[in-house]
Amino acid sequence: MMYGYIRVSTKQQKIDRQYEEIKDFGVDESNIFVDKESGKDFERENYQRLINSLQRGDLVLIKSIDRLGRNYQMVLDEWYRITKTIGADVKVLDMPLLDTRTENNLVGQFISDIVLQILSFVAENERASIRQRQAEGIRIAKEKGVKFGRPKTDLPPETNIVIQLYKEKQITNEKASEMLGISRGTFFRMVRD
């Protein structure tokens, strides 16, 4: 049996490109599983349905290895689970070397495993670099005085009086936030601070 797996990170992203390539390979539409969520882990509803459907000798097609997941070790573990524990094969359409079908000999499977490890490592390393660049950018922006988050709102002059009335239990938090024209959450933060 042939299956296809498609993943995009958000509900707004399109699956057309992945879907057409997998369908063109001959996978029946009823055997194509789609998730529209992050690849941070494998707790995805349709991915789990795919895994539960797999049997020894089945083939899973994915467009590219990053559609499977983002974490280096998790991708390697999942690859092992599919190919060794379940006994199914995996073919990555964008990378012909990542094809574990039995038509490939032992050397082909060995090369496939090595390429997978290299690609997974490179993908995770790139994510780490992105996080580092982002953190550096934020640090530099803060050093230059850039403020993050919502700007502070100017509070009415009677704010301290209203807070005092609330603390003395003369008015409720609903009444206090209404008097100041702010949400109850904002009022509670003001009281706490």
Coordinates of C-alpha atoms in Angstrom, one line a residue:
M1 CA 0.0 0.0 0.0
M2 CA 1.2 3.5 -0.8
Y3 CA 0.6 6.5 1.5
G4 CA 1.4 10.1 1.2
Y5 CA 2.1 12.5 4.1
I6 CA 1.8 16.3 3.7
R7 CA 2.6 18.9 6.4
V8 CA 2.5 22.7 6.4
S9 CA 3.1 24.8 9.5
T10 CA -0.1 26.9 9.4
K11 CA -3.7 26.6 8.3
Q12 CA -3.1 29.4 5.8
Q13 CA -0.3 27.7 3.9
K14 CA -1.2 25.8 0.7
I15 CA -0.6 22.1 0.3
D16 CA -1.1 22.0 -3.5
R17 CA 2.5 21.5 -4.5
Q18 CA 3.1 18.6 -2.1
Y19 CA -0.4 17.1 -2.9
E20 CA 0.1 17.1 -6.7
E21 CA 3.5 15.5 -6.5
I22 CA 2.4 12.7 -4.2
K23 CA -0.8 12.2 -6.2
D24 CA 1.3 12.1 -9.5
F25 CA 3.3 9.3 -8.0
G26 CA 0.1 7.2 -7.9
V27 CA -1.0 7.5 -4.3
D28 CA -4.8 7.2 -3.9
E29 CA -6.4 10.4 -2.4
S30 CA -7.8 8.4 0.5
N31 CA -4.3 7.5 1.5
I32 CA -2.9 11.0 1.6
F33 CA -2.7 12.3 5.2
V34 CA -2.4 16.1 5.7
D35 CA -1.5 18.1 8.9
K36 CA -1.5 21.9 9.1
E37 CA 0.6 22.4 12.2
S38 CA 4.1 22.7 13.4
G39 CA 6.6 20.0 12.9
K40 CA 8.1 20.5 16.4
D41 CA 6.9 17.0 17.4
F42 CA 5.0 14.0 16.0
E43 CA 1.8 14.5 18.1
R44 CA -0.1 15.4 14.9
E45 CA -3.5 13.9 14.4
N46 CA -3.2 12.8 10.8
Y47 CA 0.4 11.8 11.2
Q48 CA -0.6 9.4 14.0
R49 CA -3.4 8.1 11.8
L50 CA -0.8 7.4 9.0
I51 CA 1.5 5.6 11.5
N52 CA -1.4 3.5 12.8
S53 CA -2.3 2.5 9.2
L54 CA 1.2 1.4 8.2
Q55 CA 2.2 -2.2 7.8
R56 CA 5.3 -4.0 6.8
G57 CA 6.1 -3.4 3.1
D58 CA 4.0 -0.2 2.7
L59 CA 5.5 2.9 1.2
V60 CA 5.3 6.4 2.6
L61 CA 6.0 9.3 0.3
I62 CA 6.9 12.8 1.5
K63 CA 7.8 15.8 -0.6
S64 CA 10.9 16.8 1.5
I65 CA 12.4 15.6 4.8
D66 CA 11.5 18.8 6.7
R67 CA 7.8 17.9 6.1
L68 CA 8.3 14.9 8.4
G69 CA 9.7 17.0 11.3
R70 CA 12.1 19.7 12.4
N71 CA 14.1 18.1 15.2
Y72 CA 17.2 16.2 14.2
Q73 CA 17.0 13.4 16.7
M74 CA 13.2 13.1 16.4
V75 CA 13.3 12.7 12.6
L76 CA 16.0 10.0 12.9
D77 CA 14.0 8.2 15.6
E78 CA 10.8 8.4 13.5
W79 CA 12.7 7.2 10.4
Y80 CA 13.9 4.2 12.3
R81 CA 10.4 3.5 13.7
I82 CA 8.9 3.5 10.2
T83 CA 11.7 1.6 8.4
K84 CA 12.9 -0.8 11.1
T85 CA 10.1 -1.2 13.7
I86 CA 7.1 -1.1 11.3
G87 CA 9.0 -2.4 8.3
A88 CA 7.6 0.1 5.9
D89 CA 9.6 2.1 3.3
V90 CA 10.0 5.8 2.9
K91 CA 10.7 7.8 -0.2
V92 CA 11.5 11.5 -0.1
L93 CA 10.5 13.0 -3.5
D94 CA 13.0 15.9 -3.4
M95 CA 15.9 13.7 -2.5
P96 CA 16.2 10.5 -4.6
L97 CA 18.9 9.1 -2.3
L98 CA 16.3 9.0 0.5
D99 CA 14.5 5.9 -0.7
T100 CA 14.5 2.8 1.5
R101 CA 12.5 0.5 -0.9
T102 CA 13.8 -3.1 -1.1
E103 CA 14.6 -2.6 -4.8
N104 CA 17.6 -0.7 -3.4
N105 CA 20.3 -2.9 -2.1
L106 CA 22.0 -2.7 1.3
V107 CA 24.4 -0.1 0.0
G108 CA 21.4 2.0 -1.1
Q109 CA 19.8 1.8 2.3
F110 CA 23.1 2.7 4.0
I111 CA 23.5 5.8 1.8
S112 CA 19.9 6.7 2.5
D113 CA 20.5 6.5 6.3
I114 CA 23.7 8.7 6.0
V115 CA 22.0 11.3 3.8
L116 CA 19.1 11.5 6.2
Q117 CA 21.4 12.1 9.1
I118 CA 23.3 14.8 7.3
L119 CA 20.1 16.6 6.1
S120 CA 18.5 16.4 9.6
F121 CA 21.7 17.8 11.2
V122 CA 21.9 20.6 8.7
A123 CA 18.2 21.5 9.2
E124 CA 18.5 21.6 13.0
N125 CA 21.7 23.5 12.8
E126 CA 20.0 26.1 10.6
R127 CA 17.1 26.4 13.1
A128 CA 19.6 27.0 15.9
S129 CA 21.4 29.7 13.8
I130 CA 18.1 31.4 13.2
R131 CA 17.3 31.4 16.9
Q132 CA 20.7 32.8 17.7
R133 CA 20.5 35.5 15.0
Q134 CA 17.0 36.4 16.4
A135 CA 18.3 36.7 20.0
E136 CA 21.2 38.8 18.9
G137 CA 18.9 41.1 16.9
I138 CA 16.6 41.5 19.9
R139 CA 19.6 42.2 22.2
I140 CA 21.0 44.9 19.8
A141 CA 17.6 46.5 19.4
K142 CA 17.1 46.7 23.2
E143 CA 20.6 48.3 23.5
K144 CA 19.5 50.9 21.0
G145 CA 16.4 51.6 23.1
V146 CA 13.8 49.8 21.1
K147 CA 10.9 48.9 23.3
F148 CA 9.1 45.6 22.8
G149 CA 5.5 44.8 23.6
R150 CA 2.5 47.1 23.9
P151 CA 3.2 50.7 24.9
K152 CA 2.1 51.8 28.3
T153 CA -1.1 53.7 28.4
D154 CA -1.5 56.9 30.2
L155 CA -3.7 56.4 33.3
P156 CA -6.3 58.8 34.6
P157 CA -5.2 60.9 37.5
E158 CA -7.7 59.1 39.8
T159 CA -6.1 55.7 39.3
N160 CA -4.4 55.6 42.7
I161 CA -7.7 56.5 44.5
V162 CA -9.6 53.8 42.6
I163 CA -6.9 51.2 43.4
Q164 CA -7.1 52.2 47.1
L165 CA -10.9 51.9 47.1
Y166 CA -10.6 48.4 45.6
K167 CA -8.0 47.4 48.2
E168 CA -10.2 48.6 51.0
K169 CA -13.1 46.5 49.4
Q170 CA -15.3 49.5 48.8
I171 CA -15.6 48.7 45.1
T172 CA -15.3 45.5 43.0
N173 CA -12.7 44.9 40.4
E174 CA -15.4 45.2 37.7
K175 CA -16.4 48.6 39.0
A176 CA -12.8 49.7 39.4
S177 CA -11.8 48.7 35.8
E178 CA -15.0 50.3 34.5
M179 CA -14.2 53.6 36.3
L180 CA -10.7 53.6 34.8
G181 CA -11.8 52.5 31.3
I182 CA -9.5 49.5 31.3
S183 CA -9.9 45.7 31.2
R184 CA -10.0 43.7 34.4
G185 CA -6.8 42.0 33.4
T186 CA -5.0 45.3 33.1
F187 CA -6.5 46.5 36.4
F188 CA -5.2 43.4 38.2
R189 CA -1.7 43.9 36.7
M190 CA -1.8 47.5 38.0
V191 CA -2.8 46.4 41.5
R192 CA -0.1 43.8 41.5
D193 CA 2.6 46.2 40.3

